[in-house]
Amino acid sequence: MNRRNILWSTISALGAAFSASRAKAATEAAPSSKLKVVYHLSDADKVNFVLGNIQNHIDGVGGPDHVTIALVIHGPALKAFHLAQANPDVSGRISNFTKDGVELAACGNTMKTQNVTLKDLLPGFVSAEKGGVVRIAELQSQGYLYLRP
């Protein structure tokens, strides 16, 4: 009976020590890791929805210092970001995202198809010269989580 108690106590102590070390490792890793997310937008009818999601994401984590966000746009959705066509709400959100450090990447292939340059887009955009889907894959290889609302 005494041996059983000693064995049970030893196993319990090892389990507690293992759990404590895992909890310590988790808390040590969490503060240094900053979530990285890439939003994918190609549908013109989802522009406001996706921009709202990005703002909710920034607000939900406590501000832009707590998350790294990239928005990659291609296809019909890019027209909503043409300087000549953008509505004031979209322009304002893009301006705020630029201030918050959100990467705004326009697909180079779509830009060619729509016959636009970076000067024709709202300020803050960069060109994903190899293509929007290539840029998304590059970001994913760098640890970005992929979201396509």
Backbone as JSON Lines, residues from 0, in Angstrom:
{"i":0,"aa":"M","n":[0.82,-1.19,0.0],"ca":[0.0,0.0,0.0],"c":[0.86,1.26,0.0]}
{"i":1,"aa":"N","n":[1.92,1.24,0.75],"ca":[2.82,2.38,0.83],"c":[3.51,2.63,-0.51]}
{"i":2,"aa":"R","n":[3.91,1.55,-1.2],"ca":[4.55,1.69,-2.51],"c":[3.59,2.32,-3.51]}
{"i":3,"aa":"R","n":[2.34,1.91,-3.45],"ca":[1.32,2.47,-4.36],"c":[1.17,3.96,-4.14]}
{"i":4,"aa":"N","n":[1.15,4.39,-2.9],"ca":[1.04,5.83,-2.6],"c":[2.26,6.59,-3.08]}
{"i":5,"aa":"I","n":[3.44,6.01,-2.92],"ca":[4.67,6.67,-3.37],"c":[4.65,6.8,-4.89]}
{"i":6,"aa":"L","n":[4.3,5.7,-5.57],"ca":[4.23,5.72,-7.03],"c":[3.21,6.75,-7.51]}
{"i":7,"aa":"W","n":[2.03,6.76,-6.92],"ca":[0.97,7.71,-7.31],"c":[1.41,9.16,-7.07]}
{"i":8,"aa":"S","n":[2.07,9.4,-5.95],"ca":[2.57,10.75,-5.64],"c":[3.63,11.19,-6.65]}
{"i":9,"aa":"T","n":[4.51,10.26,-7.04],"ca":[5.56,10.58,-8.01],"c":[4.96,10.92,-9.37]}
{"i":10,"aa":"I","n":[4.0,10.12,-9.81],"ca":[3.35,10.36,-11.1],"c":[2.61,11.7,-11.07]}
{"i":11,"aa":"S","n":[1.91,11.98,-9.99],"ca":[1.18,13.25,-9.86],"c":[2.13,14.43,-9.88]}
{"i":12,"aa":"A","n":[3.25,14.31,-9.2],"ca":[4.22,15.41,-9.15],"c":[4.82,15.66,-10.54]}
{"i":13,"aa":"L","n":[5.14,14.58,-11.26],"ca":[5.68,14.74,-12.61],"c":[4.65,15.4,-13.53]}
{"i":14,"aa":"G","n":[3.4,14.99,-13.42],"ca":[2.34,15.59,-14.24],"c":[2.18,17.07,-13.94]}
{"i":15,"aa":"A","n":[2.22,17.43,-12.67],"ca":[2.08,18.84,-12.28],"c":[3.27,19.66,-12.79]}
{"i":16,"aa":"A","n":[4.47,19.09,-12.7],"ca":[5.65,19.81,-13.18],"c":[5.6,20.01,-14.69]}
{"i":17,"aa":"F","n":[5.17,18.98,-15.41],"ca":[5.05,19.07,-16.87],"c":[4.02,20.13,-17.25]}
{"i":18,"aa":"S","n":[2.87,20.14,-16.58],"ca":[1.83,21.14,-16.86],"c":[2.32,22.54,-16.57]}
{"i":19,"aa":"A","n":[3.04,22.71,-15.5],"ca":[3.55,24.04,-15.14],"c":[4.55,24.53,-16.17]}
{"i":20,"aa":"S","n":[5.41,23.64,-16.66],"ca":[6.4,24.08,-17.65],"c":[5.74,24.43,-18.97]}
{"i":21,"aa":"R","n":[4.68,23.71,-19.36],"ca":[3.97,24.04,-20.58],"c":[3.24,25.37,-20.44]}
{"i":22,"aa":"A","n":[2.64,25.62,-19.29],"ca":[1.94,26.89,-19.07],"c":[2.93,28.05,-19.1]}
{"i":23,"aa":"K","n":[4.09,27.86,-18.51],"ca":[5.11,28.91,-18.51],"c":[5.59,29.19,-19.93]}
{"i":24,"aa":"A","n":[5.81,28.15,-20.72],"ca":[6.25,28.32,-22.11],"c":[5.19,29.05,-22.92]}
{"i":25,"aa":"A","n":[3.92,28.73,-22.69],"ca":[2.84,29.38,-23.44],"c":[2.75,30.87,-23.1]}
{"i":26,"aa":"T","n":[2.9,31.22,-21.83],"ca":[2.81,32.63,-21.46],"c":[4.04,33.4,-21.9]}
{"i":27,"aa":"E","n":[5.19,32.74,-21.96],"ca":[6.39,33.43,-22.43],"c":[6.33,33.69,-23.93]}
{"i":28,"aa":"A","n":[5.73,32.78,-24.71],"ca":[5.68,32.93,-26.16],"c":[4.6,33.93,-26.59]}
{"i":29,"aa":"A","n":[3.52,34.01,-25.85],"ca":[2.38,34.83,-26.27],"c":[2.71,36.32,-26.42]}
{"i":30,"aa":"P","n":[3.35,36.98,-25.44],"ca":[3.57,38.41,-25.58],"c":[4.47,38.79,-26.77]}
{"i":31,"aa":"S","n":[5.41,37.93,-27.13],"ca":[6.33,38.29,-28.19],"c":[5.75,38.01,-29.59]}
{"i":32,"aa":"S","n":[4.72,37.2,-29.66],"ca":[4.16,36.88,-30.97],"c":[3.03,37.83,-31.32]}
{"i":33,"aa":"K","n":[3.13,38.43,-32.47],"ca":[2.14,39.37,-32.97],"c":[1.41,38.69,-34.12]}
{"i":34,"aa":"L","n":[0.12,38.61,-34.05],"ca":[-0.66,37.95,-35.08],"c":[-0.5,38.66,-36.41]}
{"i":35,"aa":"K","n":[-0.31,37.89,-37.49],"ca":[-0.19,38.42,-38.83],"c":[-1.3,37.82,-39.68]}
{"i":36,"aa":"V","n":[-2.05,38.69,-40.36],"ca":[-3.22,38.25,-41.12],"c":[-3.23,38.89,-42.49]}
{"i":37,"aa":"V","n":[-3.54,38.1,-43.51],"ca":[-3.73,38.63,-44.85],"c":[-5.2,38.44,-45.23]}
{"i":38,"aa":"Y","n":[-5.82,39.54,-45.59],"ca":[-7.2,39.53,-46.1],"c":[-7.16,39.5,-47.62]}
{"i":39,"aa":"H","n":[-7.98,38.67,-48.21],"ca":[-8.04,38.49,-49.66],"c":[-9.37,39.06,-50.15]}
{"i":40,"aa":"L","n":[-9.31,40.0,-51.08],"ca":[-10.53,40.64,-51.6],"c":[-10.5,40.66,-53.12]}
{"i":41,"aa":"S","n":[-11.52,40.03,-53.71],"ca":[-11.64,40.08,-55.17],"c":[-13.07,40.4,-55.61]}
{"i":42,"aa":"D","n":[-14.03,40.21,-54.73],"ca":[-15.44,40.44,-55.07],"c":[-15.83,41.89,-54.81]}
{"i":43,"aa":"A","n":[-16.29,42.58,-55.86],"ca":[-16.65,43.99,-55.74],"c":[-17.78,44.21,-54.73]}
{"i":44,"aa":"D","n":[-18.68,43.25,-54.61],"ca":[-19.8,43.42,-53.69],"c":[-19.42,43.19,-52.23]}
{"i":45,"aa":"K","n":[-18.19,42.81,-51.96],"ca":[-17.75,42.57,-50.58],"c":[-16.78,43.63,-50.06]}
{"i":46,"aa":"V","n":[-16.56,44.68,-50.82],"ca":[-15.57,45.7,-50.44],"c":[-15.87,46.26,-49.05]}
{"i":47,"aa":"N","n":[-17.07,46.79,-48.84],"ca":[-17.4,47.4,-47.55],"c":[-17.39,46.37,-46.43]}
{"i":48,"aa":"F","n":[-17.82,45.16,-46.72],"ca":[-17.83,44.1,-45.72],"c":[-16.4,43.78,-45.26]}
{"i":49,"aa":"V","n":[-15.49,43.62,-46.2],"ca":[-14.1,43.3,-45.86],"c":[-13.42,44.46,-45.13]}
{"i":50,"aa":"L","n":[-13.66,45.67,-45.6],"ca":[-13.07,46.83,-44.9],"c":[-13.59,46.92,-43.47]}
{"i":51,"aa":"G","n":[-14.86,46.62,-43.29],"ca":[-15.44,46.58,-41.94],"c":[-14.81,45.49,-41.09]}
{"i":52,"aa":"N","n":[-14.57,44.32,-41.68],"ca":[-13.92,43.23,-40.97],"c":[-12.52,43.63,-40.51]}
{"i":53,"aa":"I","n":[-11.79,44.3,-41.37],"ca":[-10.44,44.72,-41.01],"c":[-10.48,45.71,-39.85]}
{"i":54,"aa":"Q","n":[-11.39,46.67,-39.9],"ca":[-11.5,47.63,-38.8],"c":[-11.91,46.93,-37.51]}
{"i":55,"aa":"N","n":[-12.85,45.99,-37.6],"ca":[-13.26,45.22,-36.42],"c":[-12.1,44.41,-35.87]}
{"i":56,"aa":"H","n":[-11.27,43.88,-36.75],"ca":[-10.11,43.1,-36.34],"c":[-9.13,43.98,-35.56]}
{"i":57,"aa":"I","n":[-8.83,45.15,-36.11],"ca":[-7.91,46.08,-35.44],"c":[-8.48,46.48,-34.08]}
{"i":58,"aa":"D","n":[-9.75,46.84,-34.04],"ca":[-10.39,47.23,-32.78],"c":[-10.44,46.07,-31.79]}
{"i":59,"aa":"G","n":[-10.7,44.87,-32.3],"ca":[-10.87,43.7,-31.44],"c":[-9.61,43.26,-30.73]}
{"i":60,"aa":"V","n":[-8.46,43.55,-31.31],"ca":[-7.2,43.16,-30.67],"c":[-6.58,44.3,-29.87]}
{"i":61,"aa":"G","n":[-7.25,45.44,-29.82],"ca":[-6.76,46.55,-29.03],"c":[-5.95,47.57,-29.79]}
{"i":62,"aa":"G","n":[-6.06,47.56,-31.12],"ca":[-5.39,48.58,-31.92],"c":[-4.37,47.99,-32.87]}
{"i":63,"aa":"P","n":[-3.87,48.84,-33.76],"ca":[-2.96,48.37,-34.81],"c":[-1.61,47.88,-34.3]}
{"i":64,"aa":"D","n":[-1.24,48.23,-33.07],"ca":[0.04,47.76,-32.53],"c":[0.03,46.29,-32.17]}
{"i":65,"aa":"H","n":[-1.16,45.69,-32.16],"ca":[-1.3,44.3,-31.72],"c":[-1.54,43.31,-32.85]}
{"i":66,"aa":"V","n":[-1.49,43.78,-34.08],"ca":[-1.72,42.9,-35.23],"c":[-1.05,43.5,-36.46]}
{"i":67,"aa":"T","n":[-0.6,42.62,-37.34],"ca":[-0.06,43.05,-38.63],"c":[-1.03,42.56,-39.69]}
{"i":68,"aa":"I","n":[-1.58,43.49,-40.46],"ca":[-2.59,43.14,-41.45],"c":[-2.15,43.57,-42.84]}
{"i":69,"aa":"A","n":[-2.4,42.69,-43.8],"ca":[-2.21,43.0,-45.21],"c":[-3.54,42.77,-45.91]}
{"i":70,"aa":"L","n":[-3.86,43.63,-46.84],"ca":[-5.05,43.48,-47.68],"c":[-4.58,43.35,-49.11]}
{"i":71,"aa":"V","n":[-4.87,42.22,-49.73],"ca":[-4.49,41.99,-51.13],"c":[-5.77,42.0,-51.96]}
{"i":72,"aa":"I","n":[-5.78,42.89,-52.97],"ca":[-6.97,43.1,-53.79],"c":[-6.65,42.77,-55.24]}
{"i":73,"aa":"H","n":[-7.56,42.03,-55.86],"ca":[-7.44,41.77,-57.29],"c":[-8.84,41.61,-57.88]}
{"i":74,"aa":"G","n":[-8.87,41.54,-59.18],"ca":[-10.14,41.35,-59.87],"c":[-11.05,42.56,-59.77]}
{"i":75,"aa":"P","n":[-12.36,42.33,-59.91],"ca":[-13.33,43.43,-59.94],"c":[-13.3,44.35,-58.72]}
{"i":76,"aa":"A","n":[-12.87,43.84,-57.57],"ca":[-12.85,44.66,-56.34],"c":[-11.91,45.85,-56.45]}
{"i":77,"aa":"L","n":[-10.88,45.74,-57.28],"ca":[-9.91,46.83,-57.37],"c":[-10.54,48.13,-57.87]}
{"i":78,"aa":"K","n":[-11.59,48.04,-58.65],"ca":[-12.23,49.26,-59.18],"c":[-12.75,50.17,-58.06]}
{"i":79,"aa":"A","n":[-13.11,49.6,-56.93],"ca":[-13.6,50.4,-55.8],"c":[-12.51,51.27,-55.21]}
{"i":80,"aa":"F","n":[-11.25,50.99,-55.56],"ca":[-10.12,51.72,-55.01],"c":[-9.46,52.64,-56.03]}
{"i":81,"aa":"H","n":[-10.09,52.76,-57.21],"ca":[-9.61,53.73,-58.19],"c":[-9.88,55.12,-57.64]}
{"i":82,"aa":"L","n":[-8.9,55.96,-57.69],"ca":[-9.0,57.32,-57.15],"c":[-10.21,58.06,-57.71]}
{"i":83,"aa":"A","n":[-10.48,57.9,-58.99],"ca":[-11.57,58.62,-59.64],"c":[-12.95,58.06,-59.27]}
{"i":84,"aa":"Q","n":[-13.02,56.81,-58.79],"ca":[-14.31,56.18,-58.54],"c":[-14.61,55.91,-57.07]}
{"i":85,"aa":"A","n":[-13.63,55.99,-56.21],"ca":[-13.81,55.59,-54.81],"c":[-14.8,56.49,-54.09]}
{"i":86,"aa":"N","n":[-15.68,55.86,-53.33],"ca":[-16.61,56.67,-52.54],"c":[-15.9,57.17,-51.29]}
{"i":87,"aa":"P","n":[-16.41,58.23,-50.68],"ca":[-15.72,58.84,-49.53],"c":[-15.5,57.89,-48.35]}
{"i":88,"aa":"D","n":[-16.44,56.97,-48.12],"ca":[-16.28,56.02,-47.02],"c":[-15.08,55.11,-47.26]}
{"i":89,"aa":"V","n":[-14.95,54.59,-48.47],"ca":[-13.81,53.73,-48.81],"c":[-12.52,54.53,-48.72]}
{"i":90,"aa":"S","n":[-12.5,55.73,-49.25],"ca":[-11.3,56.59,-49.18],"c":[-10.88,56.84,-47.74]}
{"i":91,"aa":"G","n":[-11.84,57.14,-46.88],"ca":[-11.53,57.39,-45.47],"c":[-10.98,56.18,-44.76]}
{"i":92,"aa":"R","n":[-11.58,55.02,-45.03],"ca":[-11.09,53.79,-44.39],"c":[-9.67,53.46,-44.86]}
{"i":93,"aa":"I","n":[-9.43,53.62,-46.14],"ca":[-8.09,53.32,-46.67],"c":[-7.06,54.27,-46.08]}
{"i":94,"aa":"S","n":[-7.42,55.53,-45.93],"ca":[-6.52,56.51,-45.31],"c":[-6.19,56.09,-43.88]}
{"i":95,"aa":"N","n":[-7.2,55.66,-43.13],"ca":[-6.98,55.21,-41.75],"c":[-6.12,53.95,-41.71]}
{"i":96,"aa":"F","n":[-6.38,53.02,-42.62],"ca":[-5.59,51.79,-42.65],"c":[-4.13,52.08,-42.95]}
{"i":97,"aa":"T","n":[-3.9,53.04,-43.84],"ca":[-2.52,53.42,-44.16],"c":[-1.83,53.95,-42.9]}
{"i":98,"aa":"K","n":[-2.52,54.79,-42.14],"ca":[-1.96,55.32,-40.89],"c":[-1.72,54.21,-39.87]}
{"i":99,"aa":"D","n":[-2.57,53.16,-39.91],"ca":[-2.45,52.04,-38.98],"c":[-1.41,51.01,-39.41]}
{"i":100,"aa":"G","n":[-0.8,51.21,-40.58],"ca":[0.24,50.31,-41.03],"c":[-0.25,49.09,-41.8]}
{"i":101,"aa":"V","n":[-1.49,49.11,-42.24],"ca":[-2.01,48.0,-43.04],"c":[-1.36,48.04,-44.42]}
{"i":102,"aa":"E","n":[-0.82,46.9,-44.86],"ca":[-0.27,46.82,-46.21],"c":[-1.43,46.71,-47.19]}
{"i":103,"aa":"L","n":[-1.45,47.57,-48.17],"ca":[-2.5,47.57,-49.2],"c":[-1.86,47.19,-50.52]}
{"i":104,"aa":"A","n":[-2.09,45.96,-50.97],"ca":[-1.44,45.48,-52.19],"c":[-2.47,45.29,-53.3]}
{"i":105,"aa":"A","n":[-2.19,45.91,-54.42],"ca":[-3.04,45.77,-55.61],"c":[-2.36,44.82,-56.58]}
{"i":106,"aa":"C","n":[-3.13,43.88,-57.1],"ca":[-2.61,42.89,-58.04],"c":[-2.08,43.58,-59.29]}
{"i":107,"aa":"G","n":[-0.82,43.32,-59.63],"ca":[-0.23,43.9,-60.82],"c":[-0.92,43.46,-62.09]}
{"i":108,"aa":"N","n":[-1.38,42.22,-62.14],"ca":[-2.09,41.72,-63.32],"c":[-3.43,42.44,-63.5]}
{"i":109,"aa":"T","n":[-4.13,42.64,-62.4],"ca":[-5.41,43.35,-62.46],"c":[-5.2,44.81,-62.86]}
{"i":110,"aa":"M","n":[-4.13,45.41,-62.34],"ca":[-3.83,46.8,-62.7],"c":[-3.61,46.92,-64.2]}
{"i":111,"aa":"K","n":[-2.9,45.97,-64.79],"ca":[-2.69,45.98,-66.23],"c":[-4.01,45.82,-66.97]}
{"i":112,"aa":"T","n":[-4.82,44.88,-66.52],"ca":[-6.11,44.62,-67.16],"c":[-7.02,45.85,-67.1]}
{"i":113,"aa":"Q","n":[-7.0,46.54,-65.95],"ca":[-7.85,47.72,-65.78],"c":[-7.16,48.99,-66.28]}
{"i":114,"aa":"N","n":[-5.94,48.84,-66.78],"ca":[-5.18,49.96,-67.33],"c":[-5.01,51.1,-66.32]}
{"i":115,"aa":"V","n":[-4.55,50.73,-65.1],"ca":[-4.29,51.72,-64.06],"c":[-2.88,51.54,-63.51]}
{"i":116,"aa":"T","n":[-2.36,52.61,-62.92],"ca":[-1.07,52.57,-62.23],"c":[-1.34,52.91,-60.77]}
{"i":117,"aa":"L","n":[-0.31,52.89,-59.96],"ca":[-0.47,53.25,-58.54],"c":[-1.0,54.67,-58.38]}
{"i":118,"aa":"K","n":[-0.65,55.56,-59.31],"ca":[-1.14,56.95,-59.26],"c":[-2.66,57.01,-59.43]}
{"i":119,"aa":"D","n":[-3.23,56.01,-60.08],"ca":[-4.67,55.98,-60.32],"c":[-5.45,55.38,-59.16]}
{"i":120,"aa":"L","n":[-4.74,54.82,-58.18],"ca":[-5.37,54.21,-57.01],"c":[-5.31,55.15,-55.82]}
{"i":121,"aa":"L","n":[-6.11,54.87,-54.82],"ca":[-6.07,55.66,-53.59],"c":[-4.65,55.62,-53.02]}
{"i":122,"aa":"P","n":[-4.22,56.68,-52.36],"ca":[-2.87,56.7,-51.78],"c":[-2.67,55.59,-50.76]}
{"i":123,"aa":"G","n":[-1.48,55.03,-50.76],"ca":[-1.13,53.99,-49.79],"c":[-0.96,52.61,-50.4]}
{"i":124,"aa":"F","n":[-1.35,52.44,-51.65],"ca":[-1.25,51.13,-52.27],"c":[0.16,50.86,-52.78]}
{"i":125,"aa":"V","n":[0.53,49.59,-52.74],"ca":[1.73,49.1,-53.38],"c":[1.28,48.09,-54.43]}
{"i":126,"aa":"S","n":[2.14,47.84,-55.39],"ca":[1.81,46.9,-56.45],"c":[2.34,45.51,-56.11]}
{"i":127,"aa":"A","n":[1.45,44.52,-56.2],"ca":[1.87,43.13,-56.12],"c":[2.19,42.72,-57.54]}
{"i":128,"aa":"E","n":[3.4,43.06,-57.96],"ca":[3.77,42.96,-59.38],"c":[3.68,41.55,-59.94]}
{"i":129,"aa":"K","n":[3.94,40.55,-59.12],"ca":[3.85,39.16,-59.6],"c":[2.42,38.65,-59.6]}
{"i":130,"aa":"G","n":[1.52,39.42,-59.02],"ca":[0.11,39.04,-58.95],"c":[-0.37,38.96,-57.52]}
{"i":131,"aa":"G","n":[-1.67,39.18,-57.36],"ca":[-2.27,39.16,-56.03],"c":[-2.17,37.8,-55.35]}
{"i":132,"aa":"V","n":[-2.44,36.74,-56.1],"ca":[-2.39,35.41,-55.48],"c":[-0.95,35.03,-55.12]}
{"i":133,"aa":"V","n":[0.01,35.5,-55.89],"ca":[1.41,35.25,-55.55],"c":[1.76,35.98,-54.25]}
{"i":134,"aa":"R","n":[1.29,37.23,-54.12],"ca":[1.56,37.98,-52.89],"c":[0.93,37.3,-51.68]}
{"i":135,"aa":"I","n":[-0.28,36.79,-51.85],"ca":[-0.94,36.07,-50.75],"c":[-0.11,34.86,-50.34]}
{"i":136,"aa":"A","n":[0.36,34.1,-51.31],"ca":[1.17,32.92,-51.01],"c":[2.48,33.31,-50.31]}
{"i":137,"aa":"E","n":[3.09,34.42,-50.75],"ca":[4.32,34.89,-50.1],"c":[4.05,35.23,-48.64]}
{"i":138,"aa":"L","n":[2.96,35.93,-48.39],"ca":[2.62,36.3,-47.01],"c":[2.32,35.07,-46.17]}
{"i":139,"aa":"Q","n":[1.63,34.1,-46.74],"ca":[1.34,32.88,-45.99],"c":[2.64,32.15,-45.65]}
{"i":140,"aa":"S","n":[3.6,32.16,-46.56],"ca":[4.89,31.51,-46.28],"c":[5.66,32.23,-45.17]}
{"i":141,"aa":"Q","n":[5.27,33.48,-44.89],"ca":[5.9,34.27,-43.82],"c":[5.1,34.17,-42.52]}
{"i":142,"aa":"G","n":[4.12,33.27,-42.48],"ca":[3.37,33.04,-41.25],"c":[2.06,33.81,-41.14]}
{"i":143,"aa":"Y","n":[1.63,34.49,-42.19],"ca":[0.36,35.19,-42.16],"c":[-0.8,34.21,-42.23]}
{"i":144,"aa":"L","n":[-1.83,34.47,-41.46],"ca":[-3.05,33.68,-41.53],"c":[-3.9,34.23,-42.67]}
{"i":145,"aa":"Y","n":[-4.56,33.36,-43.41],"ca":[-5.34,33.75,-44.59],"c":[-6.81,33.88,-44.24]}
{"i":146,"aa":"L","n":[-7.39,35.03,-44.57],"ca":[-8.82,35.25,-44.38],"c":[-9.43,35.76,-45.68]}
{"i":147,"aa":"R","n":[-10.52,35.12,-46.08],"ca":[-11.27,35.59,-47.24],"c":[-12.72,35.66,-46.83]}
{"i":148,"aa":"P","n":[-13.12,36.81,-46.28],"ca":[-14.51,36.95,-45.81],"c":[-15.49,36.93,-46.97]}
